[in-house]
CSV table of C-alpha atoms in Angstrom, one decimal:
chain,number,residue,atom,x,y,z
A,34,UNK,CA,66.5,100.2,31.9
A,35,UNK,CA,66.7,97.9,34.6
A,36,UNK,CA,63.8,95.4,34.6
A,37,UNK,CA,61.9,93.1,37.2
A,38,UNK,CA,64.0,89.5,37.2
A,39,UNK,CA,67.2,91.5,35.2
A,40,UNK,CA,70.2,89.4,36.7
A,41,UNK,CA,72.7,91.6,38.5
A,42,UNK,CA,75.7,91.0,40.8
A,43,UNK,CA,77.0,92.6,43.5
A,44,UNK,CA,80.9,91.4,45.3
A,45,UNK,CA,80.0,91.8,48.8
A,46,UNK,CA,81.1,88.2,50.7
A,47,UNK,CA,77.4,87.9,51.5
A,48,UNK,CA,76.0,88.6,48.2
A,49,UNK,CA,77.4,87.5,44.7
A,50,UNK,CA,74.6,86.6,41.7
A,51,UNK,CA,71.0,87.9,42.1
A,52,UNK,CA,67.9,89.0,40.4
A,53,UNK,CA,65.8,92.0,40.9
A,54,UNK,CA,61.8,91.3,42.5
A,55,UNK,CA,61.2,94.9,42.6
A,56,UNK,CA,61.7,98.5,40.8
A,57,UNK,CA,60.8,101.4,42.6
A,58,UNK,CA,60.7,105.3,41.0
A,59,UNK,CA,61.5,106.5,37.6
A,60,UNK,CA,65.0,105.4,36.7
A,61,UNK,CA,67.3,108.2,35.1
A,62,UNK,CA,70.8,106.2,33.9
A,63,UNK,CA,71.7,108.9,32.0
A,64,UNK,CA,72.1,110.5,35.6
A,65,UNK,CA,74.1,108.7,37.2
A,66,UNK,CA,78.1,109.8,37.7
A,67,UNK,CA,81.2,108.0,39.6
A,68,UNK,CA,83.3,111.1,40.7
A,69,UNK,CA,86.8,110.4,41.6
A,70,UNK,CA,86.1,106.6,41.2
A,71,UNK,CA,84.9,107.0,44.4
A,72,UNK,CA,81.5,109.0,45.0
A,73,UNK,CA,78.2,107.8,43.3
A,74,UNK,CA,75.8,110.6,42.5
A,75,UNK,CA,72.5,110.8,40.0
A,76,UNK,CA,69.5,108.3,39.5
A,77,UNK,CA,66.8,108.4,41.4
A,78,UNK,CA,65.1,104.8,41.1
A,79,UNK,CA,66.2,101.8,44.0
A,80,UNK,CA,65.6,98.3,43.7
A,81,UNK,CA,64.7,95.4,45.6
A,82,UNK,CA,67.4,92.1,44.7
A,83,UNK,CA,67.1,89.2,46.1
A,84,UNK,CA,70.9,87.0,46.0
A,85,UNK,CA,70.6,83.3,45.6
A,86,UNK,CA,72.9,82.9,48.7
A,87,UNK,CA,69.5,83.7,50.8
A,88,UNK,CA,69.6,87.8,51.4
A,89,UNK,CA,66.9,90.1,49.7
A,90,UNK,CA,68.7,93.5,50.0
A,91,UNK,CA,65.7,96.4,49.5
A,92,UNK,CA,65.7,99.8,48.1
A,93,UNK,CA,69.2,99.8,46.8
A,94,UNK,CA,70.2,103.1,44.8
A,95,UNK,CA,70.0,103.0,41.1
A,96,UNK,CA,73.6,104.9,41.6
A,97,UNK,CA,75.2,102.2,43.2
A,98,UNK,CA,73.7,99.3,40.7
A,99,UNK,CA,75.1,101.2,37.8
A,100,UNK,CA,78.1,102.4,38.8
A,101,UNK,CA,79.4,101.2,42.1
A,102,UNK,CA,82.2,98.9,42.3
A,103,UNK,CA,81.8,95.1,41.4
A,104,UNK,CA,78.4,95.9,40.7
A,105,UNK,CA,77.5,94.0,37.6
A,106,UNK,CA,74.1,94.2,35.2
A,107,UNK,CA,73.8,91.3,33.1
A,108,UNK,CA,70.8,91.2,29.8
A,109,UNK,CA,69.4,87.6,31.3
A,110,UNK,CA,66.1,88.6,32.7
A,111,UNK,CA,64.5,85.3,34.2
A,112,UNK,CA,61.1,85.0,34.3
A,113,UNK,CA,58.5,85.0,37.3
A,114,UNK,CA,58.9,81.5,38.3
A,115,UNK,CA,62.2,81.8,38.7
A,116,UNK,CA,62.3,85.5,40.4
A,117,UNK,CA,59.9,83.6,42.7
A,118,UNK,CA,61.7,80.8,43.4
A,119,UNK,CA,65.1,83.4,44.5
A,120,UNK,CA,62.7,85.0,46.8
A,121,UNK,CA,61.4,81.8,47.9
A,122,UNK,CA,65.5,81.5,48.8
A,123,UNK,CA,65.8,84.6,50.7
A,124,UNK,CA,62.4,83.7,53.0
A,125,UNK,CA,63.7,80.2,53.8
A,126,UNK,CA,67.4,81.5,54.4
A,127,UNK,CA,65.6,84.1,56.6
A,128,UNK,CA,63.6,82.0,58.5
A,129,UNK,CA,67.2,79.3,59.3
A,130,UNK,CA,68.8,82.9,60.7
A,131,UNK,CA,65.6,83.9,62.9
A,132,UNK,CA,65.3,80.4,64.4
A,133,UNK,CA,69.4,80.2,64.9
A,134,UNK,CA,68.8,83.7,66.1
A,135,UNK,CA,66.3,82.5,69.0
A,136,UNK,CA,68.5,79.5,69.7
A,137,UNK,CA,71.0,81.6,70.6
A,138,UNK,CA,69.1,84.1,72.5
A,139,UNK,CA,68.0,81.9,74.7
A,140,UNK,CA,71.2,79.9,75.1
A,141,UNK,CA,72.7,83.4,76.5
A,142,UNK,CA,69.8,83.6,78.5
A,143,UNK,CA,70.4,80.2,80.0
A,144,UNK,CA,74.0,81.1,81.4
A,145,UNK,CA,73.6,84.2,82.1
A,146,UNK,CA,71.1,82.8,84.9
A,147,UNK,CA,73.4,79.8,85.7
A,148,UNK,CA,76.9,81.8,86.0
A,149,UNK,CA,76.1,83.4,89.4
A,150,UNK,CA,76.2,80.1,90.9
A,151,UNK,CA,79.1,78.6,89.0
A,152,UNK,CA,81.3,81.5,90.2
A,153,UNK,CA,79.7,82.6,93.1
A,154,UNK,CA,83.5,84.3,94.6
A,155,UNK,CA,83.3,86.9,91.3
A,156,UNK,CA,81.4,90.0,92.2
A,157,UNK,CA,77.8,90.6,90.0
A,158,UNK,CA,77.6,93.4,87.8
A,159,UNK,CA,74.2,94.5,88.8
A,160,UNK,CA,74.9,94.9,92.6
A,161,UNK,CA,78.3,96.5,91.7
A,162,UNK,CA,78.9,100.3,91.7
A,163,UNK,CA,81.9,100.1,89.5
A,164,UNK,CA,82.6,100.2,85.6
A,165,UNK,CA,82.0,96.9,83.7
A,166,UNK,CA,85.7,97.4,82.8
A,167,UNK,CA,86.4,98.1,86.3
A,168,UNK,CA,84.7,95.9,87.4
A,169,UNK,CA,85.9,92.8,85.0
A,170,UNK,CA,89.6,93.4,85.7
A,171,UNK,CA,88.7,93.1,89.4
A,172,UNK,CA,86.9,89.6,88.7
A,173,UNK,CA,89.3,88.6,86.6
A,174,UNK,CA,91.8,89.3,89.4
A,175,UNK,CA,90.1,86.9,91.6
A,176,UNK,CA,89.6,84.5,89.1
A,177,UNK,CA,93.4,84.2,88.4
A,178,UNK,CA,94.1,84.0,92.1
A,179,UNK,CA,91.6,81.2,92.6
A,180,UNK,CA,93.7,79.0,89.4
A,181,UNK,CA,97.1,79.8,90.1
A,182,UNK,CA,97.2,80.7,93.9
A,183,UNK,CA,100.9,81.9,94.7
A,184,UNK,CA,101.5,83.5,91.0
A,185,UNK,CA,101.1,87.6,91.2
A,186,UNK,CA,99.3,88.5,88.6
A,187,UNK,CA,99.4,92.6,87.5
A,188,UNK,CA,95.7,93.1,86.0
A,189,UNK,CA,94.4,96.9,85.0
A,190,UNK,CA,91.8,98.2,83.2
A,191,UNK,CA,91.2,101.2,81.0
A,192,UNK,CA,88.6,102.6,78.4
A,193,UNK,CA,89.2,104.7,75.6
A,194,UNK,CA,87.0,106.0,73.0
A,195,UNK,CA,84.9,102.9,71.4
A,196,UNK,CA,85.9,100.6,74.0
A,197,UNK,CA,88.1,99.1,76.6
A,198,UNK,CA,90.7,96.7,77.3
A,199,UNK,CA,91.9,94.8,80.0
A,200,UNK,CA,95.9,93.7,80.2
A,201,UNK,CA,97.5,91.0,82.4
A,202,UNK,CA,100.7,90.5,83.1
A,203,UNK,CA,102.8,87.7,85.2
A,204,UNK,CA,106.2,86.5,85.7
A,205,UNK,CA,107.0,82.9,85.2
A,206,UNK,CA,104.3,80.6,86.6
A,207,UNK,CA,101.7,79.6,84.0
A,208,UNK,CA,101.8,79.5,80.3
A,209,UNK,CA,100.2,82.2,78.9
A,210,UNK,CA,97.7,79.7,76.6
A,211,UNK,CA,95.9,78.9,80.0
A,212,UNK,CA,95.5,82.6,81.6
A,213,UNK,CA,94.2,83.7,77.8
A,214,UNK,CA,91.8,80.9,78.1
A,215,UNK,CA,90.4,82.6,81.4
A,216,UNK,CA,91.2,86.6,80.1
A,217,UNK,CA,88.7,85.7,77.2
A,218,UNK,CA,85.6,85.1,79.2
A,219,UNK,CA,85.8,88.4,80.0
A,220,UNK,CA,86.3,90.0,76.0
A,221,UNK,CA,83.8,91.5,74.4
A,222,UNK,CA,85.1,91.9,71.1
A,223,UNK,CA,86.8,90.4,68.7
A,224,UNK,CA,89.1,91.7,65.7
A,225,UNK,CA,89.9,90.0,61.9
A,226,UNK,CA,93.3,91.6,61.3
A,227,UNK,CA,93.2,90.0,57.9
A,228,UNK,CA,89.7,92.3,57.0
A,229,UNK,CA,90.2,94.8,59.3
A,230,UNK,CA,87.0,94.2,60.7
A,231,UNK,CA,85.8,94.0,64.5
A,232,UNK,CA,82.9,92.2,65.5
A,233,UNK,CA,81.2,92.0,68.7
A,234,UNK,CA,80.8,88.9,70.7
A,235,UNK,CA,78.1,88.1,72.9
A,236,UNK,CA,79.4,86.9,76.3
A,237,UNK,CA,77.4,85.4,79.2
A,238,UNK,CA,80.2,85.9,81.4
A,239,UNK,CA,81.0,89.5,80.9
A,240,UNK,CA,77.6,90.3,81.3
A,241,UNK,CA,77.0,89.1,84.5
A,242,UNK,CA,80.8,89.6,85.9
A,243,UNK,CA,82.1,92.9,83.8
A,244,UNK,CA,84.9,92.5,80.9
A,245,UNK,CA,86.1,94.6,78.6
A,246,UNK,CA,86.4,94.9,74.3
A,247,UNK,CA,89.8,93.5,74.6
A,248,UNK,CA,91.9,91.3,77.2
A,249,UNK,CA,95.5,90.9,76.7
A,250,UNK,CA,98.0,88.5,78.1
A,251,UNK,CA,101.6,88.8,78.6
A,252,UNK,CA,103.6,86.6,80.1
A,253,UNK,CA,107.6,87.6,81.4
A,254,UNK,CA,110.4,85.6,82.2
A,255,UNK,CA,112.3,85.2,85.0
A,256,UNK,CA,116.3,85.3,84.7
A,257,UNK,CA,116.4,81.7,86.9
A,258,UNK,CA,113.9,80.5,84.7
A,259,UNK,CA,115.4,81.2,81.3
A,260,UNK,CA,118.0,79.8,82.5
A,261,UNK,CA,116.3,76.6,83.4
A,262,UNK,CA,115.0,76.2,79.8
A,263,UNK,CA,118.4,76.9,78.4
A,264,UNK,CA,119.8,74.0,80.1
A,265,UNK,CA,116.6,72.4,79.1
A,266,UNK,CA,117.5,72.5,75.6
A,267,UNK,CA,121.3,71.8,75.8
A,268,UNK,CA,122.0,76.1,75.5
A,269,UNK,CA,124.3,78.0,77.4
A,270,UNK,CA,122.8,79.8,80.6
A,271,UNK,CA,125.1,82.3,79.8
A,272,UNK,CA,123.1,83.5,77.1
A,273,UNK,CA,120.0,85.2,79.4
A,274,UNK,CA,120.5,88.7,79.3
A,275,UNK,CA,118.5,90.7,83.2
A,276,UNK,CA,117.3,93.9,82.1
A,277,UNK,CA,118.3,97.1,84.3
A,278,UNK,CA,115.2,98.4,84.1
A,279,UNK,CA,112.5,95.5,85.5
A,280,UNK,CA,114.6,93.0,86.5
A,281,UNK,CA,113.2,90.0,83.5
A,282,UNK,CA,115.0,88.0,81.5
A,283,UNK,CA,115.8,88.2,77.9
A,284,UNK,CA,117.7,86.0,75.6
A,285,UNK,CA,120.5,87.2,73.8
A,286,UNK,CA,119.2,87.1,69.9
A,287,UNK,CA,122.7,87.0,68.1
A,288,UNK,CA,121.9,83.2,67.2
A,289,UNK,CA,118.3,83.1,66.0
A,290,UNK,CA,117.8,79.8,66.0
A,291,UNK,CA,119.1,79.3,69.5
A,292,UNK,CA,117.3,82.1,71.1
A,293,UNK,CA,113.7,80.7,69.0
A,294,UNK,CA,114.6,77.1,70.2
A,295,UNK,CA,114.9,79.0,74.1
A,296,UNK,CA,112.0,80.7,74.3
A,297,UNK,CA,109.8,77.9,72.1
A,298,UNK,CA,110.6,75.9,75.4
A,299,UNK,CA,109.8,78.9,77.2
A,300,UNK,CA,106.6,79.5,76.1
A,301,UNK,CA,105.4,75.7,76.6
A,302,UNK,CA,107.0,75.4,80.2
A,303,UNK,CA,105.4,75.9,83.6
A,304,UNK,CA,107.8,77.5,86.2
């Protein structure tokens, strides 16, 4: 039986070591089943565990103590001044996230009120009749014009189930570091690929202006210009390929490192 102050683990990133404060229900071990090394099922006691890294996790199933994955029951049990002091832990670790929590709250408060005025050419979301994503690519439209005047940008919006995006396109003119500088004020979202996990962000700017989950950038080439960095590079014009279909220039990849060492310059260069 698991007791008050038994030491447990538990993998999550956020967790790791902990002790147990509290035991709620009649525990039934004997119950408790891992079917297909996947579903927990049986027990019918939770407990409260509070981690030393400053979280106090409540009520969790006997089930997934005893047989979930990672989940680890050691014999230590410390004693009350110590399952005190790990509580003690949690409330000062939860008091540092409510006060950061309030900081930020009313930092986004702050320019929220003070965008309106720093952009006052973008159109407000309030007074607008169109859909924040609509309504962000149109912004970001403007916004783009207002930086680069005399580059033609292509900027569209659409949603989808779970979200939106907004994509940008361009020929030539600037690198595609400065327009994603601008495209992310109005993102919402952001996305780990290496934990598959997405995680919203709060953002002043789309909130008063519009935006979207996702903006995307994407910068194309002119023939003339590839051309220019070719000879920028000591490479053969010759090698820029014009595509039938749009018109763009492309770099004839037969020679790896010449065509990387092309479109390196490429990428860096202003047209």
């Amino acid at each position: 039986m698991i007791e008050i102050g038994q030491e447990v683990y538990c993998p999550q990133h956020w967790a790791g070591s902990g002790v147990v404060t509290a035991v709620h229900g009649q525990q039934q071990p004997e119950t408790v089943q891992l079917l297909a090394g996947m579903m927990v099922t049986g027990g019918s006691a939770t407990f409260d565990v509070a981690f030393w890294t400053g979280y106090h996790s409540r009520q969790v199933p006997e089930g997934i103590v005893l047989a979930s994955g990672g989940w680890r029951v050691y014999p230590r049990i410390h004693t009350a001044a110590e399952v005190a002091a790990a509580v003690t832990v949690c409330e000062q670790a939860q008091a540092e996230r409510d006060r950061a929590a309030r900081e930020e709250h009313e930092s986004h408060l702050s320019a929220v009120a003070s965008r309106p005025a720093e952009y006052p050419y973008l159109e407000l979301l309030d007074a607008s009749p169109k859909s924040k994503h609509a309504l962000g690519a149109a912004n970001l439209r403007r916004h783009l014009k207002r930086e680069f005047p005399g580059v033609k940008f292509s900027v569209s919006s659409t949603s989808y189930s779970g979200g939106s995006s907004i994509d940008i396109g361009w020929r030539d003119g600037p690198v595609q570091a400065a327009v994603k500088d601008i495209g992310d004020l109005y993102g919402t979202r952001n996305f780990d690929g290496m934990q598959d996990l997405e995680t919203i962000r709060r953002n002043a700017h789309s909130d008063v202006f519009g935006g979207a989950s996702y903006v995307f950038a994407q910068r194309s080439y002119s023939p003339e210009f590839l051309r220019q960095c070719c000879e920028a590079v000591g490479e053969d014009p010759a090698l820029v390929e014009v595509s039938t279909y749009s018109g763009e220039g492309h770099v004839n990849r037969a020679d790896y490192e010449v065509s990387r060492r092309i479109l390196e310059h490429a990428t860096h260069a202003v047209a």
